[in-house]
Amino acid sequence: MDRWNGKIAVVTGAGSGNGAAITKDLLRNYIKVIGLDINLEALENLKRTISNNFKENFFAKKCNVTDFAEVDAVFEWIFSNFDGIDILVNNAGVARDGNLCTMDPKDVQFILNTNVMGYVHCTRKAFINMKTRKFDGHIILINSALGHRVVPLGNSMSVNIYAPSKFAITAMTEIYREEFFSEGTKIKITSISPGMVHTPMIGEEVKEKVKNILYPEDIAQAVIYAISTPPHVQIHEISLKPFGEPV
């Protein structure tokens, strides 16, 4: 991890859940973190929970990853105020209730814009910056177990377009791996696919029904493991499931 001391990480969806836990673990490893979130208040609340030893290395910026103009502006601010981006954690994600066959197309589009296009645009900005600087950075895509296998959740719940959006991340990971290499870089790409995680995205009713569940800190540890590998090792996919998960 010594190579990352003082380096710059960008975490999308940093205000809560997995993003907040990942941010804290990166900070504890002496990495400067620029936390992006659509909810600036959530970022400010996160900052209040960060140890005083690391507060000065956390920078909060409001950013809606579905708004390409806003993403461009935030990344230009980053490029103007820091040496560049060394680690990108694409974490911002959303889910909506409803059956795919009947749900509002606007909800479907919002999920795809956040979970897929948000990753595409942020990855593009980070990759070009890393390649231009000739820096062997690392890009993390927070995926899901539902991005590898669709598991029925029962009559009262549907994974609707959320699962296909995560299947896209699985395919994108392989495409990025090949493209990063063909572009002559040593930039790494890692997909992290957890099962159900105790985050605000999961409703309280669901949390009460589920006996086996992961926590954001578990996902954060996987991120640290992936970026701690030596230059010749690339962790392509990490799959996490809570012990005893039935499927």
PDB file of C-alpha atoms in Angstrom:
ATOM      1  CA  MET A   1       0.000   0.000   0.000  1.00  0.00           C
ATOM      2  CA  ASP A   2       3.003   2.325   0.329  1.00  0.00           C
ATOM      3  CA  ARG A   3       2.791   3.287  -3.351  1.00  0.00           C
ATOM      4  CA  TRP A   4      -0.574   4.913  -2.677  1.00  0.00           C
ATOM      5  CA  ASN A   5       0.571   7.182   0.167  1.00  0.00           C
ATOM      6  CA  GLY A   6      -0.558  10.725  -0.622  1.00  0.00           C
ATOM      7  CA  LYS A   7      -2.202   9.664  -3.900  1.00  0.00           C
ATOM      8  CA  ILE A   8      -5.644  10.814  -5.053  1.00  0.00           C
ATOM      9  CA  ALA A   9      -8.757   8.631  -5.047  1.00  0.00           C
ATOM     10  CA  VAL A  10     -12.173   9.607  -6.344  1.00  0.00           C
ATOM     11  CA  VAL A  11     -15.180   7.770  -4.881  1.00  0.00           C
ATOM     12  CA  THR A  12     -18.623   8.242  -6.415  1.00  0.00           C
ATOM     13  CA  GLY A  13     -21.669   7.819  -4.213  1.00  0.00           C
ATOM     14  CA  ALA A  14     -19.421   8.511  -1.242  1.00  0.00           C
ATOM     15  CA  GLY A  15     -22.057   9.998   1.039  1.00  0.00           C
ATOM     16  CA  SER A  16     -23.414   6.776   2.534  1.00  0.00           C
ATOM     17  CA  GLY A  17     -23.294   2.990   2.517  1.00  0.00           C
ATOM     18  CA  ASN A  18     -20.458   1.344   0.631  1.00  0.00           C
ATOM     19  CA  GLY A  19     -19.077   4.663  -0.595  1.00  0.00           C
ATOM     20  CA  ALA A  20     -18.722   6.083   2.910  1.00  0.00           C
ATOM     21  CA  ALA A  21     -16.999   2.924   4.197  1.00  0.00           C
ATOM     22  CA  ILE A  22     -14.636   2.821   1.210  1.00  0.00           C
ATOM     23  CA  THR A  23     -13.790   6.491   1.700  1.00  0.00           C
ATOM     24  CA  LYS A  24     -12.882   5.957   5.345  1.00  0.00           C
ATOM     25  CA  ASP A  25     -10.682   2.943   4.605  1.00  0.00           C
ATOM     26  CA  LEU A  26      -8.826   4.797   1.842  1.00  0.00           C
ATOM     27  CA  LEU A  27      -8.226   7.719   4.193  1.00  0.00           C
ATOM     28  CA  ARG A  28      -6.911   5.379   6.875  1.00  0.00           C
ATOM     29  CA  ASN A  29      -4.377   4.195   4.319  1.00  0.00           C
ATOM     30  CA  TYR A  30      -3.128   7.780   3.833  1.00  0.00           C
ATOM     31  CA  ILE A  31      -4.840   8.265   0.477  1.00  0.00           C
ATOM     32  CA  LYS A  32      -6.492  11.601  -0.258  1.00  0.00           C
ATOM     33  CA  VAL A  33     -10.143  11.132  -1.179  1.00  0.00           C
ATOM     34  CA  ILE A  34     -12.439  13.300  -3.251  1.00  0.00           C
ATOM     35  CA  GLY A  35     -15.925  12.121  -2.379  1.00  0.00           C
ATOM     36  CA  LEU A  36     -18.641  12.717  -4.967  1.00  0.00           C
ATOM     37  CA  ASP A  37     -22.333  12.423  -4.232  1.00  0.00           C
ATOM     38  CA  ILE A  38     -25.593  13.871  -5.477  1.00  0.00           C
ATOM     39  CA  ASN A  39     -26.365  14.718  -1.835  1.00  0.00           C
ATOM     40  CA  LEU A  40     -23.909  17.301  -0.507  1.00  0.00           C
ATOM     41  CA  GLU A  41     -25.457  17.115   2.975  1.00  0.00           C
ATOM     42  CA  ALA A  42     -24.633  13.407   3.134  1.00  0.00           C
ATOM     43  CA  LEU A  43     -20.995  14.220   2.326  1.00  0.00           C
ATOM     44  CA  GLU A  44     -20.889  16.859   5.053  1.00  0.00           C
ATOM     45  CA  ASN A  45     -22.363  14.364   7.518  1.00  0.00           C
ATOM     46  CA  LEU A  46     -19.708  11.847   6.473  1.00  0.00           C
ATOM     47  CA  LYS A  47     -16.949  14.388   7.040  1.00  0.00           C
ATOM     48  CA  ARG A  48     -18.127  14.868  10.618  1.00  0.00           C
ATOM     49  CA  THR A  49     -17.580  11.152  11.276  1.00  0.00           C
ATOM     50  CA  ILE A  50     -14.048  11.091   9.867  1.00  0.00           C
ATOM     51  CA  SER A  51     -11.207  11.096  12.378  1.00  0.00           C
ATOM     52  CA  ASN A  52      -9.497  14.464  12.815  1.00  0.00           C
ATOM     53  CA  ASN A  53      -6.266  12.789  11.697  1.00  0.00           C
ATOM     54  CA  PHE A  54      -7.688  12.362   8.185  1.00  0.00           C
ATOM     55  CA  LYS A  55     -10.232  15.181   7.763  1.00  0.00           C
ATOM     56  CA  GLU A  56      -7.824  17.413   5.851  1.00  0.00           C
ATOM     57  CA  ASN A  57      -7.413  14.682   3.219  1.00  0.00           C
ATOM     58  CA  PHE A  58     -11.144  14.486   2.448  1.00  0.00           C
ATOM     59  CA  PHE A  59     -12.728  16.751  -0.138  1.00  0.00           C
ATOM     60  CA  ALA A  60     -16.483  16.761  -0.733  1.00  0.00           C
ATOM     61  CA  LYS A  61     -17.986  17.695  -4.106  1.00  0.00           C
ATOM     62  CA  LYS A  62     -21.610  17.544  -5.164  1.00  0.00           C
ATOM     63  CA  CYS A  63     -21.965  15.547  -8.371  1.00  0.00           C
ATOM     64  CA  ASN A  64     -24.840  13.859 -10.152  1.00  0.00           C
ATOM     65  CA  VAL A  65     -23.162  11.176 -12.268  1.00  0.00           C
ATOM     66  CA  THR A  66     -26.140  11.101 -14.670  1.00  0.00           C
ATOM     67  CA  ASP A  67     -25.421  14.714 -15.643  1.00  0.00           C
ATOM     68  CA  PHE A  68     -22.439  14.581 -17.996  1.00  0.00           C
ATOM     69  CA  ALA A  69     -21.907  18.358 -17.885  1.00  0.00           C
ATOM     70  CA  GLU A  70     -21.751  18.231 -14.085  1.00  0.00           C
ATOM     71  CA  VAL A  71     -19.339  15.277 -14.187  1.00  0.00           C
ATOM     72  CA  ASP A  72     -17.116  17.133 -16.656  1.00  0.00           C
ATOM     73  CA  ALA A  73     -17.070  20.226 -14.434  1.00  0.00           C
ATOM     74  CA  VAL A  74     -16.206  18.266 -11.283  1.00  0.00           C
ATOM     75  CA  PHE A  75     -13.407  16.332 -12.965  1.00  0.00           C
ATOM     76  CA  GLU A  76     -11.968  19.530 -14.439  1.00  0.00           C
ATOM     77  CA  TRP A  77     -11.962  20.967 -10.906  1.00  0.00           C
ATOM     78  CA  ILE A  78     -10.087  17.887  -9.728  1.00  0.00           C
ATOM     79  CA  PHE A  79      -7.543  18.129 -12.546  1.00  0.00           C
ATOM     80  CA  SER A  80      -7.013  21.820 -11.771  1.00  0.00           C
ATOM     81  CA  ASN A  81      -6.529  21.362  -8.028  1.00  0.00           C
ATOM     82  CA  PHE A  82      -4.653  18.051  -7.804  1.00  0.00           C
ATOM     83  CA  ASP A  83      -1.953  16.241  -9.755  1.00  0.00           C
ATOM     84  CA  GLY A  84      -4.597  13.939 -11.224  1.00  0.00           C
ATOM     85  CA  ILE A  85      -6.634  10.850 -10.397  1.00  0.00           C
ATOM     86  CA  ASP A  86      -4.770   7.766  -9.223  1.00  0.00           C
ATOM     87  CA  ILE A  87      -7.675   5.583  -8.067  1.00  0.00           C
ATOM     88  CA  LEU A  88     -11.310   5.730  -9.172  1.00  0.00           C
ATOM     89  CA  VAL A  89     -14.020   3.849  -7.286  1.00  0.00           C
ATOM     90  CA  ASN A  90     -17.230   3.786  -9.305  1.00  0.00           C
ATOM     91  CA  ASN A  91     -19.769   3.151  -6.580  1.00  0.00           C
ATOM     92  CA  ALA A  92     -22.776   5.433  -7.174  1.00  0.00           C
ATOM     93  CA  GLY A  93     -25.805   3.265  -7.794  1.00  0.00           C
ATOM     94  CA  VAL A  94     -29.578   3.279  -7.471  1.00  0.00           C
ATOM     95  CA  ALA A  95     -32.461   0.830  -7.405  1.00  0.00           C
ATOM     96  CA  ARG A  96     -36.200   1.354  -7.738  1.00  0.00           C
ATOM     97  CA  ASP A  97     -39.166  -0.771  -6.699  1.00  0.00           C
ATOM     98  CA  GLY A  98     -41.384  -2.221  -9.369  1.00  0.00           C
ATOM     99  CA  ASN A  99     -41.707  -4.913 -11.990  1.00  0.00           C
ATOM    100  CA  LEU A 100     -39.815  -4.300 -15.213  1.00  0.00           C
ATOM    101  CA  CYS A 101     -42.924  -5.128 -17.251  1.00  0.00           C
ATOM    102  CA  THR A 102     -44.960  -2.327 -15.655  1.00  0.00           C
ATOM    103  CA  MET A 103     -42.594   0.233 -14.068  1.00  0.00           C
ATOM    104  CA  ASP A 104     -42.270   3.807 -15.276  1.00  0.00           C
ATOM    105  CA  PRO A 105     -39.727   4.008 -18.131  1.00  0.00           C
ATOM    106  CA  LYS A 106     -38.300   7.116 -16.467  1.00  0.00           C
ATOM    107  CA  ASP A 107     -37.299   4.975 -13.467  1.00  0.00           C
ATOM    108  CA  VAL A 108     -35.740   2.413 -15.802  1.00  0.00           C
ATOM    109  CA  GLN A 109     -33.763   5.139 -17.574  1.00  0.00           C
ATOM    110  CA  PHE A 110     -32.604   6.675 -14.269  1.00  0.00           C
ATOM    111  CA  ILE A 111     -31.213   3.329 -13.093  1.00  0.00           C
ATOM    112  CA  LEU A 112     -29.363   2.776 -16.370  1.00  0.00           C
ATOM    113  CA  ASN A 113     -28.042   6.338 -16.459  1.00  0.00           C
ATOM    114  CA  THR A 114     -26.684   6.006 -12.915  1.00  0.00           C
ATOM    115  CA  ASN A 115     -25.515   2.397 -12.768  1.00  0.00           C
ATOM    116  CA  VAL A 116     -24.105   2.150 -16.290  1.00  0.00           C
ATOM    117  CA  MET A 117     -23.572   5.519 -17.970  1.00  0.00           C
ATOM    118  CA  GLY A 118     -22.303   7.111 -14.754  1.00  0.00           C
ATOM    119  CA  TYR A 119     -19.597   4.421 -14.618  1.00  0.00           C
ATOM    120  CA  VAL A 120     -18.793   4.866 -18.313  1.00  0.00           C
ATOM    121  CA  HIS A 121     -18.331   8.626 -18.124  1.00  0.00           C
ATOM    122  CA  CYS A 122     -16.327   8.686 -14.875  1.00  0.00           C
ATOM    123  CA  THR A 123     -14.103   5.827 -16.081  1.00  0.00           C
ATOM    124  CA  ARG A 124     -13.425   7.658 -19.337  1.00  0.00           C
ATOM    125  CA  LYS A 125     -12.367  10.830 -17.503  1.00  0.00           C
ATOM    126  CA  ALA A 126     -10.119   8.938 -15.094  1.00  0.00           C
ATOM    127  CA  PHE A 127      -8.554   6.651 -17.710  1.00  0.00           C
ATOM    128  CA  ILE A 128      -7.592   9.460 -20.081  1.00  0.00           C
ATOM    129  CA  ASN A 129      -6.030  11.375 -17.187  1.00  0.00           C
ATOM    130  CA  MET A 130      -4.071   8.338 -15.968  1.00  0.00           C
ATOM    131  CA  LYS A 131      -2.857   7.496 -19.474  1.00  0.00           C
ATOM    132  CA  THR A 132      -1.848  11.102 -20.217  1.00  0.00           C
ATOM    133  CA  ARG A 133       0.156  11.223 -16.983  1.00  0.00           C
ATOM    134  CA  LYS A 134       1.600   7.736 -17.669  1.00  0.00           C
ATOM    135  CA  PHE A 135       0.414   6.643 -14.222  1.00  0.00           C
ATOM    136  CA  ASP A 136      -0.453   3.000 -13.521  1.00  0.00           C
ATOM    137  CA  GLY A 137      -3.685   3.709 -11.688  1.00  0.00           C
ATOM    138  CA  HIS A 138      -6.535   1.478 -10.571  1.00  0.00           C
ATOM    139  CA  ILE A 139     -10.231   1.669 -11.428  1.00  0.00           C
ATOM    140  CA  ILE A 140     -12.750  -0.171  -9.254  1.00  0.00           C
ATOM    141  CA  LEU A 141     -16.287  -0.984 -10.404  1.00  0.00           C
ATOM    142  CA  ILE A 142     -18.679  -1.817  -7.581  1.00  0.00           C
ATOM    143  CA  ASN A 143     -20.788  -4.528  -9.154  1.00  0.00           C
ATOM    144  CA  SER A 144     -23.247  -6.999  -7.595  1.00  0.00           C
ATOM    145  CA  ALA A 145     -23.873 -10.718  -7.317  1.00  0.00           C
ATOM    146  CA  LEU A 146     -26.958  -9.881  -9.397  1.00  0.00           C
ATOM    147  CA  GLY A 147     -24.568  -8.914 -12.177  1.00  0.00           C
ATOM    148  CA  HIS A 148     -23.651 -12.573 -12.584  1.00  0.00           C
ATOM    149  CA  ARG A 149     -26.833 -14.440 -11.742  1.00  0.00           C
ATOM    150  CA  VAL A 150     -30.437 -13.301 -11.460  1.00  0.00           C
ATOM    151  CA  VAL A 151     -31.878 -14.605  -8.199  1.00  0.00           C
ATOM    152  CA  PRO A 152     -35.658 -14.328  -7.646  1.00  0.00           C
ATOM    153  CA  LEU A 153     -36.427 -12.286  -4.550  1.00  0.00           C
ATOM    154  CA  GLY A 154     -40.015 -13.430  -4.145  1.00  0.00           C
ATOM    155  CA  ASN A 155     -43.400 -12.179  -5.356  1.00  0.00           C
ATOM    156  CA  SER A 156     -43.141  -8.884  -3.472  1.00  0.00           C
ATOM    157  CA  MET A 157     -39.773  -7.859  -4.944  1.00  0.00           C
ATOM    158  CA  SER A 158     -38.271  -7.694  -8.419  1.00  0.00           C
ATOM    159  CA  VAL A 159     -34.711  -6.940  -9.494  1.00  0.00           C
ATOM    160  CA  ASN A 160     -36.231  -5.340 -12.633  1.00  0.00           C
ATOM    161  CA  ILE A 161     -33.601  -3.395 -14.632  1.00  0.00           C
ATOM    162  CA  TYR A 162     -31.153  -3.302 -11.689  1.00  0.00           C
ATOM    163  CA  ALA A 163     -29.789  -6.790 -12.455  1.00  0.00           C
ATOM    164  CA  PRO A 164     -29.264  -6.059 -16.181  1.00  0.00           C
ATOM    165  CA  SER A 165     -27.491  -2.831 -15.243  1.00  0.00           C
ATOM    166  CA  LYS A 166     -25.058  -4.874 -13.168  1.00  0.00           C
ATOM    167  CA  PHE A 167     -24.669  -7.520 -15.875  1.00  0.00           C
ATOM    168  CA  ALA A 168     -23.467  -4.604 -17.996  1.00  0.00           C
ATOM    169  CA  ILE A 169     -20.762  -3.883 -15.400  1.00  0.00           C
ATOM    170  CA  THR A 170     -19.561  -7.495 -15.626  1.00  0.00           C
ATOM    171  CA  ALA A 171     -19.176  -7.176 -19.393  1.00  0.00           C
ATOM    172  CA  MET A 172     -17.643  -3.702 -19.134  1.00  0.00           C
ATOM    173  CA  THR A 173     -14.974  -4.985 -16.742  1.00  0.00           C
ATOM    174  CA  GLU A 174     -13.707  -7.453 -19.321  1.00  0.00           C
ATOM    175  CA  ILE A 175     -13.899  -4.875 -22.102  1.00  0.00           C
ATOM    176  CA  TYR A 176     -11.978  -2.314 -20.046  1.00  0.00           C
ATOM    177  CA  ARG A 177      -9.330  -4.902 -19.147  1.00  0.00           C
ATOM    178  CA  GLU A 178      -8.685  -5.619 -22.816  1.00  0.00           C
ATOM    179  CA  GLU A 179      -8.839  -1.976 -23.857  1.00  0.00           C
ATOM    180  CA  PHE A 180      -6.544  -0.704 -21.101  1.00  0.00           C
ATOM    181  CA  PHE A 181      -3.935  -3.265 -22.198  1.00  0.00           C
ATOM    182  CA  SER A 182      -4.371  -2.547 -25.910  1.00  0.00           C
ATOM    183  CA  GLU A 183      -3.950   1.173 -25.167  1.00  0.00           C
ATOM    184  CA  GLY A 184      -0.458   0.370 -23.893  1.00  0.00           C
ATOM    185  CA  THR A 185      -1.166   1.108 -20.222  1.00  0.00           C
ATOM    186  CA  LYS A 186      -0.785  -0.855 -17.005  1.00  0.00           C
ATOM    187  CA  ILE A 187      -3.922   0.609 -15.484  1.00  0.00           C
ATOM    188  CA  LYS A 188      -5.820  -2.046 -13.527  1.00  0.00           C
ATOM    189  CA  ILE A 189      -9.544  -2.725 -13.489  1.00  0.00           C
ATOM    190  CA  THR A 190     -11.377  -4.661 -10.762  1.00  0.00           C
ATOM    191  CA  SER A 191     -15.045  -5.603 -10.392  1.00  0.00           C
ATOM    192  CA  ILE A 192     -16.299  -6.197  -6.841  1.00  0.00           C
ATOM    193  CA  SER A 193     -19.558  -8.147  -6.669  1.00  0.00           C
ATOM    194  CA  PRO A 194     -21.168  -8.427  -3.238  1.00  0.00           C
ATOM    195  CA  GLY A 195     -24.357 -10.173  -2.286  1.00  0.00           C
ATOM    196  CA  MET A 196     -26.919  -8.227  -0.287  1.00  0.00           C
ATOM    197  CA  VAL A 197     -25.323  -5.411   1.702  1.00  0.00           C
ATOM    198  CA  HIS A 198     -26.785  -3.547   4.683  1.00  0.00           C
ATOM    199  CA  THR A 199     -27.031  -0.111   3.033  1.00  0.00           C
ATOM    200  CA  PRO A 200     -29.736   2.576   2.685  1.00  0.00           C
ATOM    201  CA  MET A 201     -30.546   1.122  -0.753  1.00  0.00           C
ATOM    202  CA  ILE A 202     -32.040  -1.945   0.954  1.00  0.00           C
ATOM    203  CA  GLY A 203     -35.406  -1.314   2.621  1.00  0.00           C
ATOM    204  CA  GLU A 204     -35.863  -2.022   6.312  1.00  0.00           C
ATOM    205  CA  GLU A 205     -38.486  -4.667   5.539  1.00  0.00           C
ATOM    206  CA  VAL A 206     -35.992  -6.576   3.422  1.00  0.00           C
ATOM    207  CA  LYS A 207     -33.235  -6.248   6.030  1.00  0.00           C
ATOM    208  CA  GLU A 208     -35.532  -7.762   8.655  1.00  0.00           C
ATOM    209  CA  LYS A 209     -36.275 -10.759   6.442  1.00  0.00           C
ATOM    210  CA  VAL A 210     -32.672 -11.448   5.453  1.00  0.00           C
ATOM    211  CA  LYS A 211     -30.673 -13.426   8.013  1.00  0.00           C
ATOM    212  CA  ASN A 212     -27.360 -13.323   6.147  1.00  0.00           C
ATOM    213  CA  ILE A 213     -26.097  -9.950   5.012  1.00  0.00           C
ATOM    214  CA  LEU A 214     -22.848  -8.140   4.293  1.00  0.00           C
ATOM    215  CA  TYR A 215     -21.853  -4.721   5.634  1.00  0.00           C
ATOM    216  CA  PRO A 216     -20.241  -1.761   3.839  1.00  0.00           C
ATOM    217  CA  GLU A 217     -17.008  -2.353   5.739  1.00  0.00           C
ATOM    218  CA  ASP A 218     -16.740  -5.757   4.039  1.00  0.00           C
ATOM    219  CA  ILE A 219     -16.848  -4.110   0.618  1.00  0.00           C
ATOM    220  CA  ALA A 220     -14.295  -1.518   1.700  1.00  0.00           C
ATOM    221  CA  GLN A 221     -11.877  -4.269   2.749  1.00  0.00           C
ATOM    222  CA  ALA A 222     -12.223  -5.842  -0.701  1.00  0.00           C
ATOM    223  CA  VAL A 223     -11.296  -2.519  -2.326  1.00  0.00           C
ATOM    224  CA  ILE A 224      -8.198  -2.207  -0.139  1.00  0.00           C
ATOM    225  CA  TYR A 225      -7.193  -5.780  -0.972  1.00  0.00           C
ATOM    226  CA  ALA A 226      -7.549  -5.170  -4.714  1.00  0.00           C
ATOM    227  CA  ILE A 227      -5.422  -2.012  -4.760  1.00  0.00           C
ATOM    228  CA  SER A 228      -2.793  -3.494  -2.413  1.00  0.00           C
ATOM    229  CA  THR A 229      -1.651  -6.105  -4.935  1.00  0.00           C
ATOM    230  CA  PRO A 230       1.799  -5.747  -6.546  1.00  0.00           C
ATOM    231  CA  PRO A 231       2.080  -4.313 -10.085  1.00  0.00           C
ATOM    232  CA  HIS A 232       2.131  -7.736 -11.781  1.00  0.00           C
ATOM    233  CA  VAL A 233      -1.105  -8.892 -10.114  1.00  0.00           C
ATOM    234  CA  GLN A 234      -4.553  -7.775 -11.259  1.00  0.00           C
ATOM    235  CA  ILE A 235      -7.601  -8.857  -9.273  1.00  0.00           C
ATOM    236  CA  HIS A 236     -10.169  -9.004 -12.036  1.00  0.00           C
ATOM    237  CA  GLU A 237     -13.218 -10.027 -10.008  1.00  0.00           C
ATOM    238  CA  ILE A 238     -13.980 -10.296  -6.287  1.00  0.00           C
ATOM    239  CA  SER A 239     -17.180 -12.082  -5.291  1.00  0.00           C
ATOM    240  CA  LEU A 240     -18.410 -11.635  -1.714  1.00  0.00           C
ATOM    241  CA  LYS A 241     -21.283 -13.469  -0.107  1.00  0.00           C
ATOM    242  CA  PRO A 242     -22.402 -13.537   3.502  1.00  0.00           C
ATOM    243  CA  PHE A 243     -21.592 -16.823   5.175  1.00  0.00           C
ATOM    244  CA  GLY A 244     -24.517 -19.189   4.925  1.00  0.00           C
ATOM    245  CA  GLU A 245     -26.232 -17.394   2.056  1.00  0.00           C
ATOM    246  CA  PRO A 246     -28.588 -20.041   0.578  1.00  0.00           C
ATOM    247  CA  VAL A 247     -28.026 -19.150  -3.120  1.00  0.00           C
TER     248      VAL A 247
END
